[in-house]
């Protein structure tokens, strides 16, 4: 069931399932919290799951104003405050991972552990920033469908495109449901985000890095860099998946994430 809070006139939507270790899920661009449905179903017996629609996405408002990774991170912390959650495992996919790294930089005391999936620590290159501008103009002129056309080939593995047409349509409909103000806000926020590589070696919480083996948007070497630089981080490469392994191959993704969460949870007494 959707819950929400209003921050300076902006409604932020989220939902919760289950009880126990708090785990907050942060979706990628240009998606929404529905991308975590397979995890909300599979892991709700194990933890207190919180899935947030970042501002500009899903059932949250999409104000026509400045978006930044820090603003997204502050919104997530406001949701945790609202739920009286002192610390959560932060699971961020792609842009959600950029938000998780911002939280690590500014709210490390709220992060129990990190799961960085199909994301990267480097800032955009100059060429990447030009691409963000062009995509924002395409969205402005032709709507969210133009963004879906540009993003879908990069989001899903070739075998997903061939074998899972229902999933391809689901991802397209999430993108087409986005407001152009949210799309442009995300693109500006991603273009402006800082380089997080220097942050990596300072991270002290348990960290799991996950990547789909065919991810074209944030490929395996980006994941390897994070796993090699964050002290003690674990790396999981998910076969037959692209940029959205949690949707493309949910079983291995859930197994790996479930094991990580189980290792963090206080052991339950045997009866
Ligand atoms: C995402 O999935 O959030 C985006 O691909 C991230 C990006 O474009 O850098």
Short mmCIF file of C-alpha atoms and ligand atoms in Angstrom, two decimals:
data_model
loop_
_atom_site.label_atom_id
_atom_site.label_comp_id
_atom_site.label_asym_id
_atom_site.label_seq_id
_atom_site.Cartn_x
_atom_site.Cartn_y
_atom_site.Cartn_z
CA UNK A 1 0.00 0.00 0.00
CA UNK A 2 1.33 3.43 -0.91
CA UNK A 3 2.31 5.73 1.94
CA UNK A 4 3.66 9.22 1.55
CA UNK A 5 5.05 12.27 3.26
CA UNK A 6 5.21 15.86 2.06
CA UNK A 7 8.52 17.72 2.12
CA UNK A 8 8.32 21.44 1.33
CA UNK A 9 5.16 20.82 -0.68
CA UNK A 10 6.60 17.82 -2.57
CA UNK A 11 4.90 14.45 -1.99
CA UNK A 12 7.32 11.52 -1.63
CA UNK A 13 5.66 8.09 -2.03
CA UNK A 14 6.95 4.84 -0.57
CA UNK A 15 5.76 1.46 0.67
CA UNK A 16 6.86 -0.95 3.34
CA UNK A 17 6.63 -4.71 3.75
CA UNK A 18 7.73 -7.18 6.41
CA UNK A 19 9.53 -6.72 9.71
CA UNK A 20 13.06 -6.96 11.06
CA UNK A 21 16.24 -5.48 9.58
CA UNK A 22 15.31 -2.26 7.71
CA UNK A 23 16.30 -2.31 4.03
CA UNK A 24 15.59 0.67 1.76
CA UNK A 25 15.46 0.16 -2.02
CA UNK A 26 16.39 3.00 -4.41
CA UNK A 27 15.44 2.56 -8.06
CA UNK A 28 17.32 3.61 -11.18
CA UNK A 29 16.66 6.16 -13.93
CA UNK A 30 14.04 6.46 -15.46
CA UNK A 31 12.10 3.92 -13.38
CA UNK A 32 10.21 3.79 -10.09
CA UNK A 33 9.80 1.60 -7.01
CA UNK A 34 7.78 -1.00 -8.98
CA UNK A 35 11.12 -2.25 -10.31
CA UNK A 36 11.69 -3.80 -6.88
CA UNK A 37 8.48 -5.87 -6.88
CA UNK A 38 10.28 -9.25 -7.18
CA UNK A 39 12.42 -8.36 -4.14
CA UNK A 40 9.45 -7.00 -2.14
CA UNK A 41 7.70 -10.31 -2.68
CA UNK A 42 10.65 -12.65 -2.11
CA UNK A 43 12.35 -10.98 0.85
CA UNK A 44 9.45 -9.64 2.94
CA UNK A 45 9.57 -12.64 5.30
CA UNK A 46 13.19 -11.78 6.05
CA UNK A 47 13.39 -8.01 6.61
CA UNK A 48 11.56 -4.68 6.90
CA UNK A 49 11.57 -3.58 3.25
CA UNK A 50 11.08 0.07 2.28
CA UNK A 51 10.77 0.99 -1.40
CA UNK A 52 10.86 4.69 -2.23
CA UNK A 53 9.72 6.56 -5.34
CA UNK A 54 12.42 9.22 -5.61
CA UNK A 55 11.02 12.69 -6.39
CA UNK A 56 10.17 12.89 -10.08
CA UNK A 57 9.24 9.18 -10.25
CA UNK A 58 6.31 6.83 -9.78
CA UNK A 59 3.71 8.15 -7.35
CA UNK A 60 5.94 10.94 -6.02
CA UNK A 61 5.57 14.50 -7.27
CA UNK A 62 7.80 15.67 -10.10
CA UNK A 63 8.40 19.35 -9.36
CA UNK A 64 9.88 21.56 -12.06
CA UNK A 65 12.92 22.55 -10.03
CA UNK A 66 16.47 21.53 -9.12
CA UNK A 67 17.18 17.83 -8.49
CA UNK A 68 20.47 16.63 -6.98
CA UNK A 69 21.77 13.33 -5.61
CA UNK A 70 22.02 15.01 -2.19
CA UNK A 71 18.36 16.17 -2.40
CA UNK A 72 17.30 12.59 -3.27
CA UNK A 73 19.40 11.29 -0.34
CA UNK A 74 17.85 13.82 2.05
CA UNK A 75 14.37 12.72 0.91
CA UNK A 76 15.27 9.10 1.70
CA UNK A 77 16.54 10.10 5.15
CA UNK A 78 13.24 11.96 5.71
CA UNK A 79 11.38 8.73 4.88
CA UNK A 80 13.57 6.83 7.39
CA UNK A 81 12.89 9.54 10.02
CA UNK A 82 9.16 9.30 9.31
CA UNK A 83 9.31 5.52 9.85
CA UNK A 84 11.55 5.97 12.94
CA UNK A 85 14.27 3.88 11.33
CA UNK A 86 17.69 4.85 12.70
CA UNK A 87 19.73 2.78 10.25
CA UNK A 88 18.92 0.83 7.10
CA UNK A 89 20.68 -1.34 4.58
CA UNK A 90 20.67 0.85 1.46
CA UNK A 91 20.18 -1.00 -1.83
CA UNK A 92 20.69 1.30 -4.82
CA UNK A 93 20.55 0.36 -8.47
CA UNK A 94 22.34 2.62 -10.94
CA UNK A 95 21.05 6.16 -10.19
CA UNK A 96 19.82 4.70 -6.90
CA UNK A 97 23.46 3.72 -6.29
CA UNK A 98 24.54 7.33 -6.90
CA UNK A 99 22.00 8.33 -4.24
CA UNK A 100 23.32 5.61 -1.90
CA UNK A 101 26.86 7.00 -2.32
CA UNK A 102 25.56 10.50 -1.53
CA UNK A 103 23.97 9.09 1.65
CA UNK A 104 27.29 7.45 2.49
CA UNK A 105 29.00 10.81 2.09
CA UNK A 106 26.49 12.86 4.11
CA UNK A 107 24.50 10.45 6.28
CA UNK A 108 26.87 7.51 6.91
CA UNK A 109 25.44 7.01 10.39
CA UNK A 110 22.08 6.07 8.78
CA UNK A 111 23.61 3.33 6.58
CA UNK A 112 23.84 -0.12 8.20
CA UNK A 113 25.22 -1.71 5.01
CA UNK A 114 25.40 -0.95 1.30
CA UNK A 115 24.30 -2.87 -1.77
CA UNK A 116 25.55 -1.16 -4.92
CA UNK A 117 23.99 -2.79 -7.93
CA UNK A 118 24.66 -1.94 -11.57
CA UNK A 119 26.09 1.43 -10.67
CA UNK A 120 29.42 3.19 -10.65
CA UNK A 121 31.46 5.60 -8.55
CA UNK A 122 32.90 7.77 -11.35
CA UNK A 123 31.30 11.09 -12.31
CA UNK A 124 30.06 11.67 -15.87
CA UNK A 125 32.62 12.37 -18.57
CA UNK A 126 32.21 15.54 -20.68
CA UNK A 127 30.79 13.37 -23.47
CA UNK A 128 28.39 11.78 -20.99
CA UNK A 129 27.15 15.24 -19.92
CA UNK A 130 26.48 16.15 -23.56
CA UNK A 131 24.44 12.95 -23.86
CA UNK A 132 22.39 13.93 -20.77
CA UNK A 133 21.59 17.31 -22.36
CA UNK A 134 20.57 15.65 -25.62
CA UNK A 135 18.31 13.17 -23.85
CA UNK A 136 16.63 15.97 -21.87
CA UNK A 137 15.95 17.85 -25.14
CA UNK A 138 14.55 14.65 -26.74
CA UNK A 139 12.22 14.21 -23.74
CA UNK A 140 11.19 17.86 -23.90
CA UNK A 141 10.40 17.67 -27.64
CA UNK A 142 9.04 14.12 -27.96
CA UNK A 143 8.04 12.98 -24.46
CA UNK A 144 9.09 10.05 -22.27
CA UNK A 145 8.62 7.58 -25.16
CA UNK A 146 11.77 8.98 -26.79
CA UNK A 147 13.69 8.19 -23.59
CA UNK A 148 12.25 4.65 -23.55
CA UNK A 149 13.43 4.13 -27.15
CA UNK A 150 16.93 5.32 -26.26
CA UNK A 151 17.26 3.52 -22.92
CA UNK A 152 15.65 0.10 -23.45
CA UNK A 153 18.42 -1.41 -25.58
CA UNK A 154 20.94 -0.45 -22.86
CA UNK A 155 18.86 -1.51 -19.86
CA UNK A 156 18.20 -5.16 -20.70
CA UNK A 157 20.45 -8.01 -21.85
CA UNK A 158 19.99 -9.32 -25.42
CA UNK A 159 18.50 -12.58 -24.09
CA UNK A 160 15.97 -10.59 -22.02
CA UNK A 161 14.87 -8.71 -25.14
CA UNK A 162 14.52 -12.06 -26.97
CA UNK A 163 12.95 -14.19 -24.24
CA UNK A 164 10.98 -11.88 -21.90
CA UNK A 165 8.68 -9.61 -23.96
CA UNK A 166 6.35 -9.03 -20.99
CA UNK A 167 9.23 -7.69 -18.91
CA UNK A 168 10.39 -5.47 -21.80
CA UNK A 169 6.87 -3.99 -22.00
CA UNK A 170 6.77 -3.51 -18.21
CA UNK A 171 10.06 -1.58 -18.21
CA UNK A 172 8.87 0.52 -21.18
CA UNK A 173 5.65 1.40 -19.38
CA UNK A 174 7.55 2.50 -16.26
CA UNK A 175 9.66 4.84 -18.42
CA UNK A 176 6.68 6.13 -20.42
CA UNK A 177 4.90 6.93 -17.13
CA UNK A 178 7.57 9.45 -16.12
CA UNK A 179 6.94 13.19 -16.14
CA UNK A 180 9.35 15.12 -18.37
CA UNK A 181 10.18 17.40 -15.41
CA UNK A 182 11.41 14.34 -13.52
CA UNK A 183 13.41 13.04 -16.48
CA UNK A 184 15.15 16.39 -16.99
CA UNK A 185 15.70 16.76 -13.24
CA UNK A 186 17.38 13.34 -13.05
CA UNK A 187 19.56 14.03 -16.08
CA UNK A 188 20.80 17.32 -14.62
CA UNK A 189 21.39 15.70 -11.22
CA UNK A 190 23.36 12.82 -12.78
CA UNK A 191 25.41 15.20 -14.95
CA UNK A 192 26.32 17.26 -11.86
CA UNK A 193 27.07 14.42 -9.46
CA UNK A 194 30.55 14.38 -7.96
CA UNK A 195 33.23 11.74 -8.44
CA UNK A 196 32.70 9.21 -5.66
CA UNK A 197 35.88 7.18 -6.30
CA UNK A 198 37.76 8.94 -3.43
CA UNK A 199 34.88 8.04 -1.09
CA UNK A 200 35.15 4.30 -1.73
CA UNK A 201 38.22 3.56 0.40
CA UNK A 202 36.61 5.39 3.36
CA UNK A 203 33.50 3.18 3.43
CA UNK A 204 33.44 1.11 6.60
CA UNK A 205 30.09 -0.69 6.44
CA UNK A 206 29.52 -4.19 4.96
CA UNK A 207 29.13 -3.78 1.20
CA UNK A 208 27.88 -6.03 -1.57
CA UNK A 209 28.45 -5.02 -5.19
CA UNK A 210 26.20 -6.73 -7.76
CA UNK A 211 26.29 -6.44 -11.56
CA UNK A 212 24.63 -8.18 -14.49
CA UNK A 213 27.30 -9.80 -16.66
CA UNK A 214 25.91 -8.08 -19.80
CA UNK A 215 25.34 -4.65 -18.24
CA UNK A 216 26.15 -2.09 -20.95
CA UNK A 217 25.29 1.03 -18.95
CA UNK A 218 27.56 0.35 -15.96
CA UNK A 219 29.64 -2.66 -17.04
CA UNK A 220 31.48 -5.22 -14.92
CA UNK A 221 34.76 -3.20 -14.66
CA UNK A 222 32.83 -0.38 -12.91
CA UNK A 223 31.58 -2.91 -10.35
CA UNK A 224 35.04 -4.43 -10.04
CA UNK A 225 36.54 -1.01 -9.25
CA UNK A 226 34.05 -0.49 -6.40
CA UNK A 227 34.51 -4.02 -5.04
CA UNK A 228 38.32 -3.71 -5.19
CA UNK A 229 38.38 -0.30 -3.48
CA UNK A 230 35.73 -0.58 -0.74
CA UNK A 231 37.39 -2.43 2.17
CA UNK A 232 35.99 -5.96 2.50
CA UNK A 233 33.38 -5.54 -0.26
CA UNK A 234 31.94 -8.64 -1.93
CA UNK A 235 31.25 -8.84 -5.68
CA UNK A 236 28.48 -10.88 -7.35
CA UNK A 237 28.24 -11.10 -11.14
CA UNK A 238 24.80 -12.28 -12.26
CA UNK A 239 24.80 -14.37 -15.48
CA UNK A 240 22.31 -13.73 -18.33
CA UNK A 241 21.39 -10.26 -17.01
CA UNK A 242 21.99 -6.70 -18.17
CA UNK A 243 21.53 -3.46 -16.22
CA UNK A 244 18.43 -4.67 -14.31
CA UNK A 245 19.39 -8.11 -12.92
CA UNK A 246 16.81 -7.85 -10.13
CA UNK A 247 14.08 -7.94 -12.80
CA UNK A 248 15.77 -9.98 -15.53
CA UNK A 249 16.98 -12.86 -13.33
CA UNK A 250 15.31 -12.28 -9.94
CA UNK A 251 16.09 -15.71 -8.48
CA UNK A 252 19.91 -15.45 -8.36
CA UNK A 253 19.66 -11.76 -7.46
CA UNK A 254 17.32 -12.49 -4.53
CA UNK A 255 19.42 -15.44 -3.37
CA UNK A 256 22.57 -13.31 -3.24
CA UNK A 257 20.86 -10.33 -1.60
CA UNK A 258 19.00 -12.62 0.83
CA UNK A 259 22.28 -14.24 1.94
CA UNK A 260 23.87 -10.81 2.48
CA UNK A 261 20.90 -9.67 4.58
CA UNK A 262 20.87 -12.91 6.58
CA UNK A 263 24.54 -12.39 7.47
CA UNK A 264 23.66 -8.92 8.82
CA UNK A 265 20.60 -9.96 10.82
CA UNK A 266 20.96 -10.83 14.48
CA UNK A 267 20.63 -14.61 14.69
CA UNK A 268 17.20 -15.78 15.82
CA UNK A 269 17.22 -18.15 18.78
CA UNK A 270 16.46 -21.78 17.85
CA UNK A 271 13.36 -23.15 19.59
C1 LIG B 1 20.21 4.29 -14.40
O1 LIG B 1 19.85 3.14 -14.71
O2 LIG B 1 19.87 4.80 -13.33
C2 LIG B 1 21.02 5.06 -15.39
O3 LIG B 1 21.41 4.23 -16.45
C3 LIG B 1 22.20 5.70 -14.75
C4 LIG B 1 22.97 6.57 -15.68
O4 LIG B 1 22.48 6.90 -16.77
O5 LIG B 1 24.10 6.97 -15.31
#
